[in-house]
Structure formats: C-alpha cells, structure tokens
mmCIF file of N, CA and C in Angstrom:
data_model
loop_
_atom_site.group_PDB
_atom_site.id
_atom_site.type_symbol
_atom_site.label_atom_id
_atom_site.label_comp_id
_atom_site.label_asym_id
_atom_site.label_seq_id
_atom_site.Cartn_x
_atom_site.Cartn_y
_atom_site.Cartn_z
ATOM 1 N N MET D 1 12.146 2.204 -17.355
ATOM 2 C CA MET D 1 11.316 1.115 -16.863
ATOM 3 C C MET D 1 9.934 1.661 -16.536
ATOM 4 N N ASN D 2 8.914 1.020 -17.002
ATOM 5 C CA ASN D 2 7.547 1.410 -16.717
ATOM 6 C C ASN D 2 7.188 0.925 -15.320
ATOM 7 N N LYS D 3 7.087 1.837 -14.374
ATOM 8 C CA LYS D 3 6.846 1.460 -12.975
ATOM 9 C C LYS D 3 5.542 0.698 -12.801
ATOM 10 N N ARG D 4 4.550 0.959 -13.620
ATOM 11 C CA ARG D 4 3.266 0.281 -13.469
ATOM 12 C C ARG D 4 3.363 -1.193 -13.813
ATOM 13 N N ASN D 5 4.375 -1.566 -14.570
ATOM 14 C CA ASN D 5 4.539 -2.962 -14.941
ATOM 15 C C ASN D 5 5.622 -3.644 -14.119
ATOM 16 N N PHE D 6 6.130 -2.968 -13.095
ATOM 17 C CA PHE D 6 7.145 -3.554 -12.246
ATOM 18 C C PHE D 6 6.598 -4.797 -11.565
ATOM 19 N N ASN D 7 7.361 -5.855 -11.568
ATOM 20 C CA ASN D 7 6.942 -7.096 -10.944
ATOM 21 C C ASN D 7 7.700 -7.265 -9.636
ATOM 22 N N VAL D 8 6.991 -7.273 -8.532
ATOM 23 C CA VAL D 8 7.591 -7.259 -7.208
ATOM 24 C C VAL D 8 8.523 -8.441 -6.979
ATOM 25 N N VAL D 9 8.140 -9.624 -7.391
ATOM 26 C CA VAL D 9 8.957 -10.802 -7.102
ATOM 27 C C VAL D 9 9.740 -11.302 -8.306
ATOM 28 N N GLY D 10 9.774 -10.555 -9.378
ATOM 29 C CA GLY D 10 10.564 -10.935 -10.539
ATOM 30 C C GLY D 10 10.037 -12.161 -11.263
ATOM 31 N N ASN D 11 8.716 -12.301 -11.324
ATOM 32 C CA ASN D 11 8.123 -13.456 -12.001
ATOM 33 C C ASN D 11 8.473 -13.476 -13.475
ATOM 34 N N ASN D 12 8.574 -14.686 -13.992
ATOM 35 C CA ASN D 12 8.702 -14.888 -15.428
ATOM 36 C C ASN D 12 7.907 -16.131 -15.775
ATOM 37 N N ALA D 13 7.998 -16.611 -16.984
ATOM 38 C CA ALA D 13 7.190 -17.754 -17.419
ATOM 39 C C ALA D 13 7.464 -19.013 -16.595
ATOM 40 N N ASN D 14 8.668 -19.130 -16.031
ATOM 41 C CA ASN D 14 9.027 -20.328 -15.260
ATOM 42 C C ASN D 14 8.837 -20.152 -13.755
ATOM 43 N N ASN D 15 8.510 -18.957 -13.322
ATOM 44 C CA ASN D 15 8.448 -18.661 -11.892
ATOM 45 C C ASN D 15 7.182 -17.859 -11.613
ATOM 46 N N GLN D 16 6.230 -18.425 -10.898
ATOM 47 C CA GLN D 16 4.965 -17.738 -10.638
ATOM 48 C C GLN D 16 4.733 -17.488 -9.152
ATOM 49 N N GLU D 17 5.794 -17.202 -8.414
ATOM 50 C CA GLU D 17 5.689 -16.920 -6.989
ATOM 51 C C GLU D 17 4.972 -15.584 -6.782
ATOM 52 N N LEU D 18 4.147 -15.509 -5.734
ATOM 53 C CA LEU D 18 3.437 -14.273 -5.417
ATOM 54 C C LEU D 18 3.834 -13.797 -4.021
ATOM 55 N N ALA D 19 4.022 -12.498 -3.879
ATOM 56 C CA ALA D 19 4.311 -11.907 -2.578
ATOM 57 C C ALA D 19 2.989 -11.700 -1.841
ATOM 58 N N LYS D 20 3.014 -11.889 -0.518
ATOM 59 C CA LYS D 20 1.816 -11.713 0.305
ATOM 60 C C LYS D 20 1.617 -10.230 0.598
ATOM 61 N N GLY D 21 0.487 -9.686 0.121
ATOM 62 C CA GLY D 21 0.227 -8.264 0.281
ATOM 63 C C GLY D 21 -1.042 -7.965 1.052
ATOM 64 N N ILE D 22 -1.120 -6.732 1.497
ATOM 65 C CA ILE D 22 -2.317 -6.222 2.159
ATOM 66 C C ILE D 22 -2.645 -4.882 1.515
ATOM 67 N N ALA D 23 -3.897 -4.676 1.174
ATOM 68 C CA ALA D 23 -4.333 -3.401 0.597
ATOM 69 C C ALA D 23 -4.543 -2.402 1.729
ATOM 70 N N PHE D 24 -4.142 -1.166 1.505
ATOM 71 C CA PHE D 24 -4.303 -0.084 2.465
ATOM 72 C C PHE D 24 -5.169 0.974 1.800
ATOM 73 N N ILE D 25 -6.359 1.191 2.353
ATOM 74 C CA ILE D 25 -7.328 2.109 1.739
ATOM 75 C C ILE D 25 -7.838 3.096 2.778
ATOM 76 N N LYS D 26 -7.946 4.339 2.381
ATOM 77 C CA LYS D 26 -8.633 5.355 3.186
ATOM 78 C C LYS D 26 -9.768 5.856 2.326
ATOM 79 N N SER D 27 -10.984 5.519 2.707
ATOM 80 C CA SER D 27 -12.124 5.900 1.885
ATOM 81 C C SER D 27 -13.382 6.009 2.725
ATOM 82 N N ARG D 28 -14.179 7.016 2.391
ATOM 83 C CA ARG D 28 -15.489 7.177 3.025
ATOM 84 C C ARG D 28 -16.593 6.751 2.084
ATOM 85 N N ARG D 29 -16.224 6.125 0.987
ATOM 86 C CA ARG D 29 -17.222 5.679 0.007
ATOM 87 C C ARG D 29 -18.085 4.560 0.580
ATOM 88 N N ALA D 30 -19.195 4.314 -0.090
ATOM 89 C CA ALA D 30 -20.095 3.234 0.312
ATOM 90 C C ALA D 30 -19.342 1.904 0.258
ATOM 91 N N GLU D 31 -19.762 0.974 1.103
ATOM 92 C CA GLU D 31 -19.074 -0.310 1.215
ATOM 93 C C GLU D 31 -18.934 -1.031 -0.129
ATOM 94 N N LEU D 32 -19.976 -1.021 -0.944
ATOM 95 C CA LEU D 32 -19.912 -1.682 -2.247
ATOM 96 C C LEU D 32 -18.840 -1.050 -3.135
ATOM 97 N N ASN D 33 -18.703 0.267 -3.075
ATOM 98 C CA ASN D 33 -17.658 0.945 -3.851
ATOM 99 C C ASN D 33 -16.267 0.557 -3.357
ATOM 100 N N VAL D 34 -16.109 0.413 -2.068
ATOM 101 C CA VAL D 34 -14.818 -0.013 -1.517
ATOM 102 C C VAL D 34 -14.510 -1.432 -1.970
ATOM 103 N N VAL D 35 -15.510 -2.299 -1.984
ATOM 104 C CA VAL D 35 -15.316 -3.678 -2.455
ATOM 105 C C VAL D 35 -14.839 -3.675 -3.901
ATOM 106 N N HIS D 36 -15.422 -2.825 -4.738
ATOM 107 C CA HIS D 36 -15.002 -2.720 -6.137
ATOM 108 C C HIS D 36 -13.564 -2.205 -6.241
ATOM 109 N N MET D 37 -13.211 -1.236 -5.394
ATOM 110 C CA MET D 37 -11.841 -0.722 -5.384
ATOM 111 C C MET D 37 -10.855 -1.842 -5.061
ATOM 112 N N VAL D 38 -11.199 -2.631 -4.048
ATOM 113 C CA VAL D 38 -10.319 -3.728 -3.628
ATOM 114 C C VAL D 38 -10.180 -4.759 -4.747
ATOM 115 N N GLU D 39 -11.266 -5.077 -5.404
ATOM 116 C CA GLU D 39 -11.204 -6.050 -6.505
ATOM 117 C C GLU D 39 -10.297 -5.550 -7.624
ATOM 118 N N ASN D 40 -10.412 -4.270 -7.954
ATOM 119 C CA ASN D 40 -9.535 -3.684 -8.971
ATOM 120 C C ASN D 40 -8.076 -3.714 -8.514
ATOM 121 N N MET D 41 -7.855 -3.426 -7.240
ATOM 122 C CA MET D 41 -6.493 -3.479 -6.703
ATOM 123 C C MET D 41 -5.940 -4.899 -6.783
ATOM 124 N N ARG D 42 -6.784 -5.890 -6.478
ATOM 125 C CA ARG D 42 -6.337 -7.291 -6.537
ATOM 126 C C ARG D 42 -5.869 -7.668 -7.943
ATOM 127 N N VAL D 43 -6.642 -7.276 -8.931
ATOM 128 C CA VAL D 43 -6.297 -7.606 -10.318
ATOM 129 C C VAL D 43 -4.966 -6.957 -10.695
ATOM 130 N N GLN D 44 -4.823 -5.668 -10.391
ATOM 131 C CA GLN D 44 -3.591 -4.960 -10.731
ATOM 132 C C GLN D 44 -2.402 -5.512 -9.959
ATOM 133 N N ALA D 45 -2.593 -5.796 -8.684
ATOM 134 C CA ALA D 45 -1.497 -6.298 -7.854
ATOM 135 C C ALA D 45 -1.069 -7.687 -8.308
ATOM 136 N N MET D 46 -2.036 -8.543 -8.644
ATOM 137 C CA MET D 46 -1.723 -9.900 -9.082
ATOM 138 C C MET D 46 -0.838 -9.876 -10.320
ATOM 139 N N SER D 47 -1.135 -8.973 -11.240
ATOM 140 C CA SER D 47 -0.328 -8.892 -12.453
ATOM 141 C C SER D 47 1.077 -8.372 -12.168
ATOM 142 N N ASN D 48 1.281 -7.830 -10.956
ATOM 143 C CA ASN D 48 2.594 -7.344 -10.542
ATOM 144 C C ASN D 48 3.227 -8.232 -9.472
ATOM 145 N N GLY D 49 2.726 -9.460 -9.340
ATOM 146 C CA GLY D 49 3.359 -10.425 -8.459
ATOM 147 C C GLY D 49 2.953 -10.366 -7.007
ATOM 148 N N VAL D 50 1.828 -9.708 -6.699
ATOM 149 C CA VAL D 50 1.373 -9.580 -5.310
ATOM 150 C C VAL D 50 -0.041 -10.119 -5.199
ATOM 151 N N ILE D 51 -0.261 -10.965 -4.212
ATOM 152 C CA ILE D 51 -1.614 -11.459 -3.945
ATOM 153 C C ILE D 51 -2.159 -10.713 -2.732
ATOM 154 N N ILE D 52 -3.353 -10.164 -2.882
ATOM 155 C CA ILE D 52 -4.002 -9.425 -1.789
ATOM 156 C C ILE D 52 -5.175 -10.255 -1.282
ATOM 157 N N ASN D 53 -5.056 -10.707 -0.044
ATOM 158 C CA ASN D 53 -6.161 -11.412 0.601
ATOM 159 C C ASN D 53 -6.664 -10.663 1.830
ATOM 160 N N ASP D 54 -5.967 -9.579 2.187
ATOM 161 C CA ASP D 54 -6.325 -8.805 3.370
ATOM 162 C C ASP D 54 -6.391 -7.330 3.009
ATOM 163 N N VAL D 55 -7.249 -6.609 3.726
ATOM 164 C CA VAL D 55 -7.439 -5.184 3.454
ATOM 165 C C VAL D 55 -7.518 -4.428 4.769
ATOM 166 N N TYR D 56 -6.824 -3.294 4.828
ATOM 167 C CA TYR D 56 -6.988 -2.337 5.922
ATOM 168 C C TYR D 56 -7.713 -1.155 5.318
ATOM 169 N N CYS D 57 -8.868 -0.820 5.856
ATOM 170 C CA CYS D 57 -9.645 0.305 5.337
ATOM 171 C C CYS D 57 -9.993 1.244 6.472
ATOM 172 N N ASP D 58 -9.503 2.462 6.375
ATOM 173 C CA ASP D 58 -9.846 3.498 7.340
ATOM 174 C C ASP D 58 -11.041 4.245 6.768
ATOM 175 N N ARG D 59 -12.179 4.140 7.435
ATOM 176 C CA ARG D 59 -13.408 4.765 6.947
ATOM 177 C C ARG D 59 -13.779 5.989 7.786
ATOM 178 N N SER D 60 -12.800 6.515 8.542
ATOM 179 C CA SER D 60 -13.073 7.659 9.408
ATOM 180 C C SER D 60 -13.473 8.881 8.594
ATOM 181 N N MET D 61 -14.184 9.748 9.215
ATOM 182 C CA MET D 61 -14.717 10.932 8.547
ATOM 183 C C MET D 61 -13.713 12.082 8.521
ATOM 184 N N THR D 62 -12.559 11.912 9.149
ATOM 185 C CA THR D 62 -11.554 12.974 9.158
ATOM 186 C C THR D 62 -10.382 12.565 8.272
ATOM 187 N N ARG D 63 -9.554 13.541 7.939
ATOM 188 C CA ARG D 63 -8.367 13.267 7.128
ATOM 189 C C ARG D 63 -7.288 12.556 7.953
ATOM 190 N N ASP D 64 -7.316 12.745 9.264
ATOM 191 C CA ASP D 64 -6.323 12.121 10.132
ATOM 192 C C ASP D 64 -6.699 10.674 10.416
ATOM 193 N N TYR D 65 -5.664 9.882 10.674
ATOM 194 C CA TYR D 65 -5.886 8.484 11.041
ATOM 195 C C TYR D 65 -6.064 8.365 12.540
ATOM 196 N N ASP D 66 -6.861 7.396 12.936
ATOM 197 C CA ASP D 66 -6.983 7.026 14.329
ATOM 198 C C ASP D 66 -5.670 6.342 14.706
ATOM 199 N N ARG D 67 -4.922 6.919 15.625
ATOM 200 C CA ARG D 67 -3.597 6.414 15.991
ATOM 201 C C ARG D 67 -3.667 4.965 16.471
ATOM 202 N N GLU D 68 -4.696 4.635 17.259
ATOM 203 C CA GLU D 68 -4.843 3.255 17.740
ATOM 204 C C GLU D 68 -5.044 2.279 16.589
ATOM 205 N N ALA D 69 -5.889 2.650 15.633
ATOM 206 C CA ALA D 69 -6.148 1.791 14.480
ATOM 207 C C ALA D 69 -4.886 1.624 13.638
ATOM 208 N N LEU D 70 -4.128 2.706 13.475
ATOM 209 C CA LEU D 70 -2.893 2.632 12.696
ATOM 210 C C LEU D 70 -1.862 1.753 13.405
ATOM 211 N N ASN D 71 -1.770 1.874 14.714
ATOM 212 C CA ASN D 71 -0.858 1.004 15.466
ATOM 213 C C ASN D 71 -1.284 -0.458 15.355
ATOM 214 N N ALA D 72 -2.584 -0.711 15.347
ATOM 215 C CA ALA D 72 -3.085 -2.082 15.161
ATOM 216 C C ALA D 72 -2.724 -2.594 13.768
ATOM 217 N N PHE D 73 -2.775 -1.711 12.765
ATOM 218 C CA PHE D 73 -2.384 -2.075 11.407
ATOM 219 C C PHE D 73 -0.912 -2.499 11.381
ATOM 220 N N PHE D 74 -0.043 -1.703 12.005
ATOM 221 C CA PHE D 74 1.379 -2.045 12.041
ATOM 222 C C PHE D 74 1.621 -3.356 12.790
ATOM 223 N N ALA D 75 0.867 -3.588 13.860
ATOM 224 C CA ALA D 75 0.995 -4.855 14.601
ATOM 225 C C ALA D 75 0.577 -6.030 13.715
ATOM 226 N N THR D 76 -0.482 -5.842 12.934
ATOM 227 C CA THR D 76 -0.942 -6.887 12.012
ATOM 228 C C THR D 76 0.134 -7.194 10.975
ATOM 229 N N LEU D 77 0.813 -6.159 10.486
ATOM 230 C CA LEU D 77 1.885 -6.372 9.510
ATOM 231 C C LEU D 77 2.957 -7.302 10.079
ATOM 232 N N LYS D 78 3.298 -7.089 11.328
ATOM 233 C CA LYS D 78 4.327 -7.916 11.971
ATOM 234 C C LYS D 78 3.837 -9.343 12.189
ATOM 235 N N GLU D 79 2.611 -9.473 12.668
ATOM 236 C CA GLU D 79 2.068 -10.788 13.036
ATOM 237 C C GLU D 79 1.807 -11.679 11.828
ATOM 238 N N GLU D 80 1.387 -11.113 10.734
ATOM 239 C CA GLU D 80 0.933 -11.894 9.586
ATOM 240 C C GLU D 80 1.991 -12.102 8.510
ATOM 241 N N ASP D 81 3.190 -11.611 8.707
ATOM 242 C CA ASP D 81 4.285 -11.793 7.749
ATOM 243 C C ASP D 81 3.955 -11.286 6.353
ATOM 244 N N PHE D 82 3.364 -10.098 6.259
ATOM 245 C CA PHE D 82 3.107 -9.492 4.957
ATOM 246 C C PHE D 82 4.427 -9.051 4.343
ATOM 247 N N GLU D 83 4.494 -9.099 3.027
ATOM 248 C CA GLU D 83 5.688 -8.674 2.310
ATOM 249 C C GLU D 83 5.506 -7.336 1.617
ATOM 250 N N VAL D 84 4.242 -6.974 1.324
ATOM 251 C CA VAL D 84 3.951 -5.769 0.551
ATOM 252 C C VAL D 84 2.678 -5.103 1.066
ATOM 253 N N VAL D 85 2.727 -3.776 1.205
ATOM 254 C CA VAL D 85 1.527 -2.975 1.448
ATOM 255 C C VAL D 85 1.210 -2.311 0.113
ATOM 256 N N VAL D 86 -0.022 -2.517 -0.375
ATOM 257 C CA VAL D 86 -0.424 -1.994 -1.678
ATOM 258 C C VAL D 86 -1.413 -0.853 -1.481
ATOM 259 N N VAL D 87 -1.120 0.278 -2.131
ATOM 260 C CA VAL D 87 -2.021 1.432 -2.112
ATOM 261 C C VAL D 87 -2.344 1.818 -3.541
ATOM 262 N N ARG D 88 -3.468 2.474 -3.729
ATOM 263 C CA ARG D 88 -3.799 2.966 -5.067
ATOM 264 C C ARG D 88 -2.883 4.116 -5.435
ATOM 265 N N SER D 89 -2.645 5.022 -4.495
ATOM 266 C CA SER D 89 -1.721 6.134 -4.704
ATOM 267 C C SER D 89 -1.115 6.503 -3.358
ATOM 268 N N LEU D 90 -0.001 7.214 -3.399
ATOM 269 C CA LEU D 90 0.642 7.629 -2.154
ATOM 270 C C LEU D 90 -0.230 8.597 -1.374
ATOM 271 N N ASN D 91 -1.049 9.381 -2.066
ATOM 272 C CA ASN D 91 -1.954 10.307 -1.380
ATOM 273 C C ASN D 91 -3.014 9.578 -0.578
ATOM 274 N N GLU D 92 -3.217 8.302 -0.869
ATOM 275 C CA GLU D 92 -4.161 7.514 -0.090
ATOM 276 C C GLU D 92 -3.659 7.366 1.357
ATOM 277 N N ILE D 93 -2.347 7.360 1.511
ATOM 278 C CA ILE D 93 -1.763 7.266 2.855
ATOM 279 C C ILE D 93 -1.875 8.621 3.539
ATOM 280 N N THR D 94 -1.317 9.629 2.905
ATOM 281 C CA THR D 94 -1.375 10.991 3.427
ATOM 282 C C THR D 94 -0.849 11.936 2.363
ATOM 283 N N ASP D 95 -1.244 13.189 2.441
ATOM 284 C CA ASP D 95 -0.677 14.170 1.529
ATOM 285 C C ASP D 95 0.409 14.998 2.208
ATOM 286 N N ASP D 96 0.735 14.659 3.447
ATOM 287 C CA ASP D 96 1.814 15.304 4.181
ATOM 288 C C ASP D 96 3.094 14.504 3.955
ATOM 289 N N ILE D 97 4.087 15.097 3.311
ATOM 290 C CA ILE D 97 5.299 14.378 2.924
ATOM 291 C C ILE D 97 6.042 13.817 4.133
ATOM 292 N N TYR D 98 6.030 14.519 5.250
ATOM 293 C CA TYR D 98 6.748 14.045 6.433
ATOM 294 C C TYR D 98 6.051 12.828 7.049
ATOM 295 N N ASP D 99 4.725 12.870 7.100
ATOM 296 C CA ASP D 99 3.977 11.710 7.592
ATOM 297 C C ASP D 99 4.146 10.524 6.655
ATOM 298 N N LEU D 100 4.193 10.808 5.358
ATOM 299 C CA LEU D 100 4.389 9.748 4.376
ATOM 300 C C LEU D 100 5.762 9.102 4.554
ATOM 301 N N GLU D 101 6.792 9.922 4.734
ATOM 302 C CA GLU D 101 8.134 9.376 4.961
ATOM 303 C C GLU D 101 8.155 8.510 6.215
ATOM 304 N N GLU D 102 7.475 8.943 7.258
ATOM 305 C CA GLU D 102 7.444 8.172 8.503
ATOM 306 C C GLU D 102 6.728 6.843 8.294
ATOM 307 N N PHE D 103 5.632 6.862 7.545
ATOM 308 C CA PHE D 103 4.897 5.636 7.243
ATOM 309 C C PHE D 103 5.791 4.671 6.467
ATOM 310 N N VAL D 104 6.435 5.185 5.419
ATOM 311 C CA VAL D 104 7.314 4.339 4.601
ATOM 312 C C VAL D 104 8.460 3.802 5.434
ATOM 313 N N LYS D 105 9.062 4.640 6.258
ATOM 314 C CA LYS D 105 10.173 4.196 7.108
ATOM 315 C C LYS D 105 9.713 3.103 8.061
ATOM 316 N N THR D 106 8.549 3.272 8.644
ATOM 317 C CA THR D 106 8.027 2.286 9.588
ATOM 318 C C THR D 106 7.872 0.919 8.929
ATOM 319 N N ILE D 107 7.276 0.880 7.742
ATOM 320 C CA ILE D 107 7.075 -0.439 7.133
ATOM 321 C C ILE D 107 8.347 -1.001 6.519
ATOM 322 N N THR D 108 9.208 -0.129 5.984
ATOM 323 C CA THR D 108 10.455 -0.657 5.418
ATOM 324 C C THR D 108 11.385 -1.156 6.522
ATOM 325 N N ASP D 109 11.308 -0.542 7.701
ATOM 326 C CA ASP D 109 12.082 -1.048 8.846
ATOM 327 C C ASP D 109 11.629 -2.458 9.228
ATOM 328 N N MET D 110 10.386 -2.803 8.887
ATOM 329 C CA MET D 110 9.864 -4.147 9.143
ATOM 330 C C MET D 110 10.218 -5.104 8.006
ATOM 331 N N GLY D 111 10.882 -4.579 6.975
ATOM 332 C CA GLY D 111 11.225 -5.411 5.825
ATOM 333 C C GLY D 111 10.091 -5.572 4.832
ATOM 334 N N ILE D 112 9.152 -4.630 4.849
ATOM 335 C CA ILE D 112 7.966 -4.701 3.989
ATOM 336 C C ILE D 112 8.073 -3.631 2.915
ATOM 337 N N TRP D 113 7.724 -4.009 1.674
ATOM 338 C CA TRP D 113 7.692 -3.074 0.552
ATOM 339 C C TRP D 113 6.411 -2.256 0.601
ATOM 340 N N LEU D 114 6.467 -1.050 0.046
ATOM 341 C CA LEU D 114 5.269 -0.268 -0.227
ATOM 342 C C LEU D 114 5.146 -0.207 -1.737
ATOM 343 N N TYR D 115 3.973 -0.585 -2.254
ATOM 344 C CA TYR D 115 3.757 -0.609 -3.686
ATOM 345 C C TYR D 115 2.536 0.235 -4.023
ATOM 346 N N SER D 116 2.750 1.266 -4.824
ATOM 347 C CA SER D 116 1.669 2.124 -5.280
ATOM 348 C C SER D 116 1.260 1.675 -6.678
ATOM 349 N N LEU D 117 -0.010 1.408 -6.873
ATOM 350 C CA LEU D 117 -0.485 1.004 -8.198
ATOM 351 C C LEU D 117 -0.306 2.132 -9.211
ATOM 352 N N GLU D 118 -0.178 3.359 -8.710
ATOM 353 C CA GLU D 118 -0.011 4.511 -9.572
ATOM 354 C C GLU D 118 1.421 4.663 -10.077
ATOM 355 N N VAL D 119 2.421 4.388 -9.208
ATOM 356 C CA VAL D 119 3.822 4.641 -9.582
ATOM 357 C C VAL D 119 4.741 3.433 -9.439
ATOM 358 N N GLY D 120 4.267 2.363 -8.874
ATOM 359 C CA GLY D 120 5.112 1.177 -8.689
ATOM 360 C C GLY D 120 5.716 1.145 -7.298
ATOM 361 N N PRO D 121 6.872 0.478 -7.152
ATOM 362 C CA PRO D 121 7.484 0.366 -5.829
ATOM 363 C C PRO D 121 7.947 1.730 -5.336
ATOM 364 N N VAL D 122 7.773 1.968 -4.046
ATOM 365 C CA VAL D 122 8.125 3.252 -3.458
ATOM 366 C C VAL D 122 9.508 3.129 -2.840
ATOM 367 N N PRO D 123 10.391 4.088 -3.129
ATOM 368 C CA PRO D 123 11.739 4.029 -2.551
ATOM 369 C C PRO D 123 11.700 4.155 -1.041
ATOM 370 N N ILE D 124 12.760 3.725 -0.404
ATOM 371 C CA ILE D 124 12.808 3.736 1.058
ATOM 372 C C ILE D 124 12.614 5.140 1.601
ATOM 373 N N THR D 125 13.177 6.132 0.964
ATOM 374 C CA THR D 125 12.913 7.509 1.383
ATOM 375 C C THR D 125 11.992 8.144 0.360
ATOM 376 N N VAL D 126 10.901 8.655 0.815
ATOM 377 C CA VAL D 126 9.892 9.216 -0.064
ATOM 378 C C VAL D 126 10.331 10.578 -0.588
ATOM 379 N N SER D 127 11.423 11.120 -0.079
ATOM 380 C CA SER D 127 11.925 12.380 -0.570
ATOM 381 C C SER D 127 12.149 12.330 -2.068
ATOM 382 N N HIS D 128 12.342 11.140 -2.575
ATOM 383 C CA HIS D 128 12.555 10.974 -4.008
ATOM 384 C C HIS D 128 11.233 10.830 -4.752
ATOM 385 N N ALA D 129 10.121 10.971 -4.057
ATOM 386 C CA ALA D 129 8.809 10.739 -4.659
ATOM 387 C C ALA D 129 8.554 11.667 -5.834
ATOM 388 N N GLU D 130 9.122 12.869 -5.807
ATOM 389 C CA GLU D 130 8.878 13.766 -6.938
ATOM 390 C C GLU D 130 9.414 13.172 -8.236
ATOM 391 N N ASP D 131 10.396 12.269 -8.133
ATOM 392 C CA ASP D 131 10.898 11.596 -9.310
ATOM 393 C C ASP D 131 9.853 10.645 -9.905
ATOM 394 N N PHE D 132 8.855 10.308 -9.100
ATOM 395 C CA PHE D 132 7.821 9.365 -9.543
ATOM 396 C C PHE D 132 6.528 10.087 -9.866
ATOM 397 N N GLY D 133 6.562 11.397 -9.921
ATOM 398 C CA GLY D 133 5.375 12.150 -10.314
ATOM 399 C C GLY D 133 4.421 12.415 -9.184
ATOM 400 N N CYS D 134 4.891 12.351 -7.950
ATOM 401 C CA CYS D 134 4.005 12.601 -6.805
ATOM 402 C C CYS D 134 3.920 14.069 -6.504
#
C-alpha cells in the first residue's frame, strides 16, 4: 500500500466525508513561506480525506518546544474535536524518538490520528517508525 495515497476516512466516489484536521508546524521561516507550506499541506491532506482549517505553528528559535504552548495545543485538540494532526514529516515534531512516542501516545490517547504527509498514518507506537523509512 502506498502510504502517501492512504485515505484517512476511506473516501470513494460515493462518499466524500472529510476528517477535521489541524496542521502542526515547527518553522522559523518567514511568515509568507509558512503560509505556502500550509497551503501545500492543505492540498495534500484534502486528497487524503482531511480538511485543514487550523494550524499550530511553533516559531521559537530553539529546537525545544515551549511546554506551555504545547500544553495549550493539546487543550485545543480536546476542545475543538479534531480527528487528525497533520505534519509534513515526523521530524517536524521532534527528532528524539522517545519524545515522538510520547507525542503520538498523547494524541492517540485522545482518539486523534497522526498523519505524516511523508509516510501516511503513523502507528500508535512510533517504535515501528523505522518500517516507514523514518
């Protein structure tokens, strides 16, 4: 199965339901470049059954996340009934496998999918990520 063509909600010609998604971006790029990234993510996500109308963008100058901002992100996930968190790649979240597993566990415990535009849906345990080329 080509993970890049995985359809989150199983759409077909008779069923055009879209899952509610939020883009998760960590970037220090100029605002216009981030807007272009989000637009590209929207196009790719839409073709995979996810509509992105909201974006979380960490623009901090360090590799670490602001814990308060990340906790606010998780609170937003609960409040807004998101079904999917969309990232360009898993490294966008973190390059630390243990932190990545914790992030995935946190959102999957909320009943939310993690979808990487690079590899498709992310398994509940990221330990299997090497199977997806991470």
